[in-house]
Coordinates of C-alpha atoms in Angstrom, one line a residue:
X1 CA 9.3 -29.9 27.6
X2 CA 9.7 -26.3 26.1
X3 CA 11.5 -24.1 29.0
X4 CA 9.4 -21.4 28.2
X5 CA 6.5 -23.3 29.5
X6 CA 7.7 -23.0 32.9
X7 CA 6.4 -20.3 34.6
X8 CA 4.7 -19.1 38.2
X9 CA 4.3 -15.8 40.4
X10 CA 6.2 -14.9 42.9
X11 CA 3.8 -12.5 44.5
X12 CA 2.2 -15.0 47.1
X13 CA 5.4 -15.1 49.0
X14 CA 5.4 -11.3 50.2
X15 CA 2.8 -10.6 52.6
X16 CA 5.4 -8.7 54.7
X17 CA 2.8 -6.5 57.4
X18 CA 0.6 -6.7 59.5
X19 CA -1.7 -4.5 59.3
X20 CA -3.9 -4.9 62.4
X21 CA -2.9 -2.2 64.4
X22 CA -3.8 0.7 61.0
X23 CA -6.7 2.9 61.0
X24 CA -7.6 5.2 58.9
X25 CA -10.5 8.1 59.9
X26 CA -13.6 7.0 59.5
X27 CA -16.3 8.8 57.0
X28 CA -17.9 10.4 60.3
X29 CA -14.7 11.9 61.1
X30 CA -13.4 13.2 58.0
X31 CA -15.9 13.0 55.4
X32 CA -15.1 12.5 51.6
X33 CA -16.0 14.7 48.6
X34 CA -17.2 12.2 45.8
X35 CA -14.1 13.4 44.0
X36 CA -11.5 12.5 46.0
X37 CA -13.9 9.0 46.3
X38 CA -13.5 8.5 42.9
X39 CA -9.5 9.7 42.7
X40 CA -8.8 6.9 45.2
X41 CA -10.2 3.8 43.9
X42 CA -9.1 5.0 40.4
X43 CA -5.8 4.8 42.1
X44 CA -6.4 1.4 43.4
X45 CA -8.2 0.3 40.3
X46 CA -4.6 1.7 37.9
X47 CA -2.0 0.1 40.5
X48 CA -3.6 -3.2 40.3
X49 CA -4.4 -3.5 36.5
X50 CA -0.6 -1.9 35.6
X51 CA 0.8 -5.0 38.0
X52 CA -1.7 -7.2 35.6
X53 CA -0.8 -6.0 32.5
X54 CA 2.9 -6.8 33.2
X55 CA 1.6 -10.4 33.9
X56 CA -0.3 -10.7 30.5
X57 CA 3.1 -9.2 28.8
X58 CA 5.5 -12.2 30.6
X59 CA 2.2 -14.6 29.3
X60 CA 2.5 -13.3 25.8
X61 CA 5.9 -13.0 25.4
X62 CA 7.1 -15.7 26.6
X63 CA 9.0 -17.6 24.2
X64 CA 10.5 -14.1 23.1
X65 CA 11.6 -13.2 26.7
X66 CA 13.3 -16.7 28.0
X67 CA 15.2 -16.5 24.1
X68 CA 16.4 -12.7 24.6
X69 CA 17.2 -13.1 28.3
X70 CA 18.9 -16.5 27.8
X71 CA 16.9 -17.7 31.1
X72 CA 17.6 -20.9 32.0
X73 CA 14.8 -23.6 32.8
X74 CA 14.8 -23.4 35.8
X75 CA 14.6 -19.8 36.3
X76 CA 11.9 -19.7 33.6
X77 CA 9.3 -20.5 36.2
X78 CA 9.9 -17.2 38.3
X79 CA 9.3 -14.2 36.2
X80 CA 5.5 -14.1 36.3
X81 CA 5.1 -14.4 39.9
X82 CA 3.0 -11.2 40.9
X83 CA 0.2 2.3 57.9
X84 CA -3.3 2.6 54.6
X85 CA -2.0 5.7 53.3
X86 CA 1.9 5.2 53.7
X87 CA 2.0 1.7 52.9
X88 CA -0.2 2.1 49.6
X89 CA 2.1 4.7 48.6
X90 CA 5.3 3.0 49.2
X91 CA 4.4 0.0 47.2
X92 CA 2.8 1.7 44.4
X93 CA 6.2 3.4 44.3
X94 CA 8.5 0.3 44.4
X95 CA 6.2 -1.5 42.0
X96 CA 6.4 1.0 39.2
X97 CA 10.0 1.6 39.7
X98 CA 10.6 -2.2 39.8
X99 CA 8.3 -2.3 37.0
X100 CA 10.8 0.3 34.3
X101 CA 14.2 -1.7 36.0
X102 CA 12.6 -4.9 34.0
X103 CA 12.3 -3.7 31.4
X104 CA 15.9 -2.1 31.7
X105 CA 16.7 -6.0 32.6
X106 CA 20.2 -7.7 30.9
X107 CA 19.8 -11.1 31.9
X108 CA 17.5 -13.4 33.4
X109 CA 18.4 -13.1 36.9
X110 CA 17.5 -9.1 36.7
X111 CA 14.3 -9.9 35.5
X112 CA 13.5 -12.6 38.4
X113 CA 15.1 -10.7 41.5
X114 CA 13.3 -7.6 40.4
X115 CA 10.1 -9.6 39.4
X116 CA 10.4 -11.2 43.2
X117 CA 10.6 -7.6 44.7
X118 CA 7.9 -6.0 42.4
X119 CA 5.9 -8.8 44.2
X120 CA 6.8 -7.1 47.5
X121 CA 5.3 -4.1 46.4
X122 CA 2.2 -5.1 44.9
X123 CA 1.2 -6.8 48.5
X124 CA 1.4 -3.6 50.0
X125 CA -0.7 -2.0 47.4
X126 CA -3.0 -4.9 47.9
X127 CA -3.1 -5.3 51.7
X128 CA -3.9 -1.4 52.2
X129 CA -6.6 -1.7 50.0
X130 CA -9.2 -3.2 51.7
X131 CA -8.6 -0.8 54.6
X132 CA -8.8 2.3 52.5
X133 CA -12.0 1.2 50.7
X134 CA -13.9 0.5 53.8
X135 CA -13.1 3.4 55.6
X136 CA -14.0 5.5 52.7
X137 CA -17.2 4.2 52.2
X138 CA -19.8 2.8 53.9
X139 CA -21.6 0.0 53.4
X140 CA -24.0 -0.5 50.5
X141 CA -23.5 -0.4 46.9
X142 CA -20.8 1.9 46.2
X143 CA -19.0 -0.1 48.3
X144 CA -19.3 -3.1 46.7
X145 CA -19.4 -1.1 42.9
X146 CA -15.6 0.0 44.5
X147 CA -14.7 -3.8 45.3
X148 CA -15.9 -5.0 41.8
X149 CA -13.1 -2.0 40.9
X150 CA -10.6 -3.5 42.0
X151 CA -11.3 -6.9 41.3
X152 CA -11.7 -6.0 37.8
X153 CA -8.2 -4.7 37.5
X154 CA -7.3 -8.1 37.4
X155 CA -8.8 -9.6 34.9
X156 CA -8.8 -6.5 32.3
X157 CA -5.2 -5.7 33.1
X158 CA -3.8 -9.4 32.3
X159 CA -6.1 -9.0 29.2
X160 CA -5.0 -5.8 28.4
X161 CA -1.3 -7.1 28.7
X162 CA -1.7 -10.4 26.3
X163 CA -3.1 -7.8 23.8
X164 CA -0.7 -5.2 23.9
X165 CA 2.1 -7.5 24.7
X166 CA 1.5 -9.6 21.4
X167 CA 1.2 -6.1 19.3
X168 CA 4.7 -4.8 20.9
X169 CA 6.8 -8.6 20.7
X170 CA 5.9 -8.2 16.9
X171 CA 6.8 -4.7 16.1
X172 CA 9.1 -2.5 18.6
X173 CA 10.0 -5.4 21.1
X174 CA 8.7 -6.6 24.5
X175 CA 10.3 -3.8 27.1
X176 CA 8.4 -0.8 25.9
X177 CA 5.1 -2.6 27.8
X178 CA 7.6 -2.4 31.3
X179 CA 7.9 1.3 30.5
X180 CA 4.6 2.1 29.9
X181 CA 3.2 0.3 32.5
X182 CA 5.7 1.4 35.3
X183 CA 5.3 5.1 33.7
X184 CA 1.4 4.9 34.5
X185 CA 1.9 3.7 38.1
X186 CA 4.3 5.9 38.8
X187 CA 1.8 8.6 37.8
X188 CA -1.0 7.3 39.7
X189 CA 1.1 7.3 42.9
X190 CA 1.5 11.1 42.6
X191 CA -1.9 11.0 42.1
X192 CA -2.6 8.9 45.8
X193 CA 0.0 12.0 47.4
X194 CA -3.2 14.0 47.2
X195 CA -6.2 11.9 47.1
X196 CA -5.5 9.2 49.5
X197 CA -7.0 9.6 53.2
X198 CA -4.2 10.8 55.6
X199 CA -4.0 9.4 59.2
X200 CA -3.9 11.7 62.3
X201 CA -0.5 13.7 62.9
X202 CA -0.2 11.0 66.1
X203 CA -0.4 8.1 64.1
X204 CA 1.8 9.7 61.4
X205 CA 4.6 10.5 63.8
X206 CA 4.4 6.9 65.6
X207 CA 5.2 4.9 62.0
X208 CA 8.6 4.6 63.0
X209 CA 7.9 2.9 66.3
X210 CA 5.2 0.8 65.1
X211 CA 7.9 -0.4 62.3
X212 CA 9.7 -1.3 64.8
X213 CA 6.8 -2.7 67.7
X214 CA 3.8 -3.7 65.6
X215 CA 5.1 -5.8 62.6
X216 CA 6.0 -9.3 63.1
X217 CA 8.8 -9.6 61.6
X218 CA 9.9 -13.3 62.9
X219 CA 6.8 -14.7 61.2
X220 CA 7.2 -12.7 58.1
X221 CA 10.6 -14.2 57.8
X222 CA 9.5 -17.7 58.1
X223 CA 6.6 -17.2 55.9
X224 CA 8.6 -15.9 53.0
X225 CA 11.5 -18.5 54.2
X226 CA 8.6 -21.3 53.6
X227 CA 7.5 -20.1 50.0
X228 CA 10.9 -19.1 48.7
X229 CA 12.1 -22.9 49.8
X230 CA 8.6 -24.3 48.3
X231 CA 8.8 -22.3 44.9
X232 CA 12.1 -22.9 44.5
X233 CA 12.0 -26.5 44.7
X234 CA 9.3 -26.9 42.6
X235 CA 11.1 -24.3 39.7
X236 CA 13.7 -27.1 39.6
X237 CA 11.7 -29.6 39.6
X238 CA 10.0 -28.6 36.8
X239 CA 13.0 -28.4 34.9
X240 CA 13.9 -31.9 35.7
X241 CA 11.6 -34.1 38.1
X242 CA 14.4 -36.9 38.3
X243 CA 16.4 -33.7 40.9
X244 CA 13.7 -35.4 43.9
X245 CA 15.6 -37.3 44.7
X246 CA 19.0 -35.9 45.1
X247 CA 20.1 -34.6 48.7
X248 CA 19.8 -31.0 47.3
X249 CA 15.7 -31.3 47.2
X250 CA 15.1 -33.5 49.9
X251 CA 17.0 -30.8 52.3
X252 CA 15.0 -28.5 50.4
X253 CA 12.2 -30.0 51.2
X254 CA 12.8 -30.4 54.9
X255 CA 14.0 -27.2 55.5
X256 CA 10.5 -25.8 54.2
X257 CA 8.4 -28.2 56.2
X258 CA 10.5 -26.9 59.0
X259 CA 9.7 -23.0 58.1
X260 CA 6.0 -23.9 58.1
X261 CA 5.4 -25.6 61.1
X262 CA 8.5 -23.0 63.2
X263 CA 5.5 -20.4 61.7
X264 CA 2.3 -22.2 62.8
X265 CA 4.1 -22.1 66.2
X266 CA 5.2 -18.7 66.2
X267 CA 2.2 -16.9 65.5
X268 CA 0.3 -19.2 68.1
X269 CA 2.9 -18.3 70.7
X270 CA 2.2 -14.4 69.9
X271 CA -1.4 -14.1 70.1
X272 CA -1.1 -16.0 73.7
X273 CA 1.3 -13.1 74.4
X274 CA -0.9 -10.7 72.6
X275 CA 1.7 -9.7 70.3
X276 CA 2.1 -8.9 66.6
X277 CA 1.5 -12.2 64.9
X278 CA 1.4 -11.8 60.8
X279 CA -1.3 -14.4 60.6
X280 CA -2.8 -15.2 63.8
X281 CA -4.6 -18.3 64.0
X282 CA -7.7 -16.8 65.2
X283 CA -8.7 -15.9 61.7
X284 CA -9.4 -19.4 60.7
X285 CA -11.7 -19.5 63.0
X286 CA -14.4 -18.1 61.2
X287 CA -15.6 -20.9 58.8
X288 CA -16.7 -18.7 55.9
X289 CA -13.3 -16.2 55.7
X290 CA -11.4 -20.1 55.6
X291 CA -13.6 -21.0 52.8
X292 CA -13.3 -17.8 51.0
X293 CA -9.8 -17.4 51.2
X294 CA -9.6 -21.5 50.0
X295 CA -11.6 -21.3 47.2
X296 CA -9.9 -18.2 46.1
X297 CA -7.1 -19.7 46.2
X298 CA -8.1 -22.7 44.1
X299 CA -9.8 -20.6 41.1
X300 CA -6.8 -18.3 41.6
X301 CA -4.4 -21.3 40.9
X302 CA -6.7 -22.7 37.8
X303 CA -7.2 -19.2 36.3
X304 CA -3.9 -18.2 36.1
X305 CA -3.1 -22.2 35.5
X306 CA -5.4 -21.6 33.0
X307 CA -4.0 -18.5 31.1
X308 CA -1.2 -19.9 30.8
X309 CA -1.5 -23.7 29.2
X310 CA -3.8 -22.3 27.2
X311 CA -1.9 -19.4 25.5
X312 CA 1.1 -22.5 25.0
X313 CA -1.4 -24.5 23.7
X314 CA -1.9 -22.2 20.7
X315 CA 1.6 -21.3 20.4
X316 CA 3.3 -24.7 21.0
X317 CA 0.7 -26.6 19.6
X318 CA -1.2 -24.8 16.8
X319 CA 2.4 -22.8 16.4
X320 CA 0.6 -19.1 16.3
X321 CA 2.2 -16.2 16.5
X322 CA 2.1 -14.4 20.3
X323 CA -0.1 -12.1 19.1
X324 CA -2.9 -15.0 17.6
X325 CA -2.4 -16.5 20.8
X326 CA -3.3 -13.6 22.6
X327 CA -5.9 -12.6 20.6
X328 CA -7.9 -15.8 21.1
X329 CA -7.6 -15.3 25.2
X330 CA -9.3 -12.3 24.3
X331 CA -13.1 -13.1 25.2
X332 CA -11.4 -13.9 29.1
X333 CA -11.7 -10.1 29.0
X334 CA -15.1 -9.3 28.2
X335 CA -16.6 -12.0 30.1
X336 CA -14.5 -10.6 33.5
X337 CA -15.7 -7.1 32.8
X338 CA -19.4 -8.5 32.5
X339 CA -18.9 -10.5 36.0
X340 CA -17.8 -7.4 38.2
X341 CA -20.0 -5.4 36.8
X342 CA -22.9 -8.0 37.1
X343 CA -21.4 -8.8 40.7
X344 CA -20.8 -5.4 42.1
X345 CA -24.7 -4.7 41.5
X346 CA -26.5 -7.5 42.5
X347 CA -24.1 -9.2 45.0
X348 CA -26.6 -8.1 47.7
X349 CA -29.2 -9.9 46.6
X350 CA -28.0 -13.3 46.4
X351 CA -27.2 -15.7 49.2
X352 CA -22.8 -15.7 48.7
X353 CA -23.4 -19.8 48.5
X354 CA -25.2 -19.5 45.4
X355 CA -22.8 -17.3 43.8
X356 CA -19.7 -19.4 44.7
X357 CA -21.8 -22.8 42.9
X358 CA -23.1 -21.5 39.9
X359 CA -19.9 -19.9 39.4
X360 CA -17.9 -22.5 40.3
X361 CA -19.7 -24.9 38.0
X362 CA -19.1 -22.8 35.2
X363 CA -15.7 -22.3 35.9
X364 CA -15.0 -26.0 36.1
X365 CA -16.0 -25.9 32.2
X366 CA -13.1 -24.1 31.0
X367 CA -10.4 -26.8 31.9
X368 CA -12.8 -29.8 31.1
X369 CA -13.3 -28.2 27.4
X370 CA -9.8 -27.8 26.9
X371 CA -8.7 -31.2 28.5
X372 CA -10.7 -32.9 25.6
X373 CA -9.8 -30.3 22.7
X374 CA -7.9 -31.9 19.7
X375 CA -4.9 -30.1 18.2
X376 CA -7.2 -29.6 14.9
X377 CA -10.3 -29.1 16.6
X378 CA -11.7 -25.2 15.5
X379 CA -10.9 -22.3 18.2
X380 CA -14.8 -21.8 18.2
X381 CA -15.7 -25.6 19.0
X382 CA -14.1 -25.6 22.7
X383 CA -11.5 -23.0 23.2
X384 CA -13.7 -20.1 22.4
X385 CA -16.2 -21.1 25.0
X386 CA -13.7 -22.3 27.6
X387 CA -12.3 -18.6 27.0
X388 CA -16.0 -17.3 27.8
X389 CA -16.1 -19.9 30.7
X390 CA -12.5 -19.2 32.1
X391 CA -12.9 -16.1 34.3
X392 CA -16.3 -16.0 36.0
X393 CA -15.6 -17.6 39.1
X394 CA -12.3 -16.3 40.0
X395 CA -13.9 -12.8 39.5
X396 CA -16.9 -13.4 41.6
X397 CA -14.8 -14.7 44.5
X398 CA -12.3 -11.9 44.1
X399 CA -15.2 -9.3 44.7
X400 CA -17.8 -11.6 46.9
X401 CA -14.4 -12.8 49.4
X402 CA -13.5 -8.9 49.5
X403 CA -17.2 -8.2 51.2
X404 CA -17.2 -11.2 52.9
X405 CA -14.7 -9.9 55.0
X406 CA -15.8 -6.3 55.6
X407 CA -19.4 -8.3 56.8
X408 CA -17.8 -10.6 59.5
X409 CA -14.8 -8.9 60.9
X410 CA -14.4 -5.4 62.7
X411 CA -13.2 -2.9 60.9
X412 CA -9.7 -2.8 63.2
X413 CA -9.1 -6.4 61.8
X414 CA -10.2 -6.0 58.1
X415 CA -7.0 -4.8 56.8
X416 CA -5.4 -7.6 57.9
X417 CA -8.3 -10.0 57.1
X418 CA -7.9 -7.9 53.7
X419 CA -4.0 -8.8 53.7
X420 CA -4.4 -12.8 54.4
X421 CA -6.9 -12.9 51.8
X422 CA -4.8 -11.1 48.8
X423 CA -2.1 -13.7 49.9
X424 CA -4.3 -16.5 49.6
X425 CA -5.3 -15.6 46.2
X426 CA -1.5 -15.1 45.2
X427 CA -0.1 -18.0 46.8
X428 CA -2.6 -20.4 45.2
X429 CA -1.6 -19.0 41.9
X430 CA 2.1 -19.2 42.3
X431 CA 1.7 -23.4 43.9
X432 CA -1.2 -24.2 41.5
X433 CA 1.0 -23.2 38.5
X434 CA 4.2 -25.1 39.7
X435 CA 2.6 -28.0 40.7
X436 CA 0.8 -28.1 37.5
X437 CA 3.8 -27.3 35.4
X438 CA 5.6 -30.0 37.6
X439 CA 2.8 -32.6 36.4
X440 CA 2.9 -31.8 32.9
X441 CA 6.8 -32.0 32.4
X442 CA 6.6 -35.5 34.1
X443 CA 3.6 -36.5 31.3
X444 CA 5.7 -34.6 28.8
X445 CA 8.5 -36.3 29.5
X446 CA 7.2 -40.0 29.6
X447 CA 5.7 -39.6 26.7
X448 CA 9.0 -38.5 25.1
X449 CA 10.7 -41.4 26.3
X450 CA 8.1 -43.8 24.8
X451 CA 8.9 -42.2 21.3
X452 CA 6.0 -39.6 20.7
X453 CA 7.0 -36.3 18.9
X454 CA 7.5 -33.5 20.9
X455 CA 4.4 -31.6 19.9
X456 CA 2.2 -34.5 20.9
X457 CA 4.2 -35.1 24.1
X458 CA 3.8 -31.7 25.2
X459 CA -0.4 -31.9 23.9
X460 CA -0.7 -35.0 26.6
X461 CA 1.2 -32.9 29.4
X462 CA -1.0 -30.0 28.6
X463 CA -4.2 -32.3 28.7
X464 CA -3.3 -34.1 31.7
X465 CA -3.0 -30.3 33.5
X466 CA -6.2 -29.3 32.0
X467 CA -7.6 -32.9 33.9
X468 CA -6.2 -32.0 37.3
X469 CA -7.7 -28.2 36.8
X470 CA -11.1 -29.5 36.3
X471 CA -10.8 -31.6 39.7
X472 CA -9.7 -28.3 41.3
X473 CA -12.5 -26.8 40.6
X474 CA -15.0 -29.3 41.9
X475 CA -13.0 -29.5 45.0
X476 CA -14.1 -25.4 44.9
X477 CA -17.5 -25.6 44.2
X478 CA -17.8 -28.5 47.5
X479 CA -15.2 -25.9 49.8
X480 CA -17.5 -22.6 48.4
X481 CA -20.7 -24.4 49.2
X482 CA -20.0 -25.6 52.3
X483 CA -18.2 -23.0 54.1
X484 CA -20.6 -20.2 52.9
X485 CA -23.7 -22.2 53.7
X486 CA -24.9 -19.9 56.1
X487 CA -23.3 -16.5 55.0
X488 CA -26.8 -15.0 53.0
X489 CA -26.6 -12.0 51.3
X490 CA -23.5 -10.3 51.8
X491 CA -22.6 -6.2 50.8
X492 CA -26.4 -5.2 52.3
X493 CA -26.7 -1.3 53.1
X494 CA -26.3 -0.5 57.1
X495 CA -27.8 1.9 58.3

């Protein structure tokens, strides 16, 4: 299989805080001109879409990338991986520096190490966000308008970044997008210096101690330990799935079971102590946040899963330029806009159960469409309408999961609640797409050996993916359904 078909996020693995013990003032204390409302979650909203656009660019460029970086196969797989106030800043800072050093990148092992750090940074940005939005506004609409925000970063950002990245592979070359990108985040953190609600001089002059007191930095060890050991093995495996067996993987293998359950243990033993624990097991507790942050999770690992055998599909298979390709992913965009938009307003009318199963439906459609689609078969027969189909659940999760949470936890534990979720999303993304990338290489591969041509080889690897995404997304619709099931309306005005 083609090398530059190997690809995941490294994101998922950096969830490095906890940020339970952050507050920010609360509207009654320090209320907000609509201004500086606005200035913040346009803040958010350009941190978030920048880190998205940089994904679209690695999706579009690809095959250009892996060739000009010599990247090896099984480093392929990495590049697209992806204390309020302080800890917004700081990683909005690191991911728009990060951002211009890959562009700056020589070889393929700049590109992954700072790729792996830029994921650092964007969990920051991500786990502060919840805790900013809630405490600067209250519940009700603008709330939830602020939340679709965000979650449409995502979505228009990766768009945004196919697009542009397919204009600049074919005329100046793929680092000017790094540039640009890291130049605008870079501006919008200047632009959090002012805007962004400042804690009490107390809090402020205790950051140091809390760094030191409040953050568990045992489990955040072991939790990175486990997905660096997990990614890892799968990146070579994808490369070459005969490597299980050798002593390298199988240690590999142990050593991250071993992480896993050492961080299941840690955190319990912490909250018995009352102690800093990164995740503590409490959270699971609540049926619908397990549900939410499983289902995200799931369409997060088929929509980016998604993105991506479907932009090699029109390259590999129908051999189109990047910028055809990204062209035809195109409609993703519109469609996402539509969703928060449509979301944002009426989430508060409909029961969150209903939402995650007509959405979920939908979004099963995308991979069952392309897991029938001939080579020949016109882009307006199934891929244009698995295009229109792709995005509308992960989007309505993203926004619905994000309320969810500021409905059923205290506002002391919704930055954190805030945090596990983001990581859930990520780390589904980064496991669905290696474990999917592992399963086609092994079709790939047998079909190879039975004498197919490679373009037809890599067609039944791609189909057989597009199969196990269309399970994966009635396993969501049954998880959604059934944890939600007695949620109702969620985002409702309190008065």
């Amino acid at each position: 299989m083609s090398s530059t078909a190997t690809i995941t996020t490294t994101e998922s693995s950096s969830l490095h805080l906890s940020a339970e013990n952050v507050r920010l003032p609360t509207p009654q204390e320090a209320p907000r001109s609509l201004l500086q409302q606005v200035l913040v979650i346009s803040q958010l909203f350009a941190v978030t879409l920048t880190a998205s656009v940089i994904h679209g660019l690695v999706i579009a460029g690809l095959p250009t990338i892996t060739k000009d970086l010599q990247l090896p196969a099984s480093l392929s797989l990495w590049p697209s991986s992806r204390l309020p106030r302080w800890v917004e800043l700081v990683g909005s800072l690191a991911s728009g520096a990060l951002m211009i050093g890959q562009g700056l990148a020589q070889n393929g092992i700049e590109l992954v190490i700072m790729r792996a750090l830029q994921g650092v940074g964007l969990s920051l940005h991500l786990a502060s966000s919840v805790s900013i939005v809630t405490q600067l506004m209250p519940h009700g609409r603008g709330r939830n308008l602020a939340f679709s925000c965000i979650g449409l970063s995502q979505p228009l950002g990766f768009s945004l970044g196919l697009v542009v990245g397919g204009i600049l592979i074919d005329t100046i070359g793929w680092r000017a997008g790094w540039y640009i990108s890291g130049g605008i985040t870079l501006f919008f953190t200047v632009i959090g210096l002012w805007s962004l609600p400042k804690s009490p001089a107390h809090q402020s002059a205790d950051v140091l101690r809390n760094v030191r007191t409040k953050i568990d930095w045992v489990g955040a060890g072991l939790a990175s330990a486990f997905m660096a050991l997990l990614c890892y093995l799968l990146a070579i495996l994808s490369a070459d799935t005969s490597r299980i067996k050798t002593a390298e993987s199988i240690i590999i293998l142990c050593l991250a079971a071993v992480a896993l359950l050492s961080f299941v243990a840690w955190v319990h033993y912490q909250s018995k102590r009352n102690k800093p624990a990164l995740i503590p097991n409490a959270l699971w507790r609540n049926t619908s946040f397990t549900s939410i942050c499983a289902t995200v999770a799931l369409s997060n690992g088929v929509l980016n899963s998604m993105e991506l055998f479907a932009s090699l599909f029109f390259q590999e298979v129908q051999s189109l330029s990047a910028l055809s390709a990204s062209i035809r992913i195109l409609p993703s965009l519109i469609i996402g806009i539509l969703i928060n938009l449509i979301i944002g307003f009426f989430v508060h009318r409909i029961p969150a159960s209903y939402i995650v199963f007509v959405t979920s439906l939908l979004g099963a459609g995308a991979p069952l469409l392309m897991a029938i689609i001939h080579p020949s078969t016109t882009y307006w027969a199934n891929a244009f309408v698995a295009q229109l189909l792709q995005p509308i659940n992960a989007d309505a999760l993203f926004t619905v999961g994000l309320i969810v949470i500021t409905n059923v936890f205290p506002d002391d534990t919704q930055a954190l609640a805030g945090a596990v979720f983001n990581t859930s999303a990520h780390f589904g993304t980064a496991l669905g797409l290696a474990v999917l990338q592992v399963i086609s290489t092994v079709i790939t591969e047998r079909e190879e050996g039975r004498g197919k041509a490679e373009v037809k080889a890599l067609m039944d690897g791609y189909q057989a993916s597009f199969w196990i995404m269309f399970g994966i997304m009635v396993l969501c619709t049954g998880v959604g359904v059934w944890g939600l099931r007695g949620t109702g309306r969620v985002g409702l005005k309190r008065d």
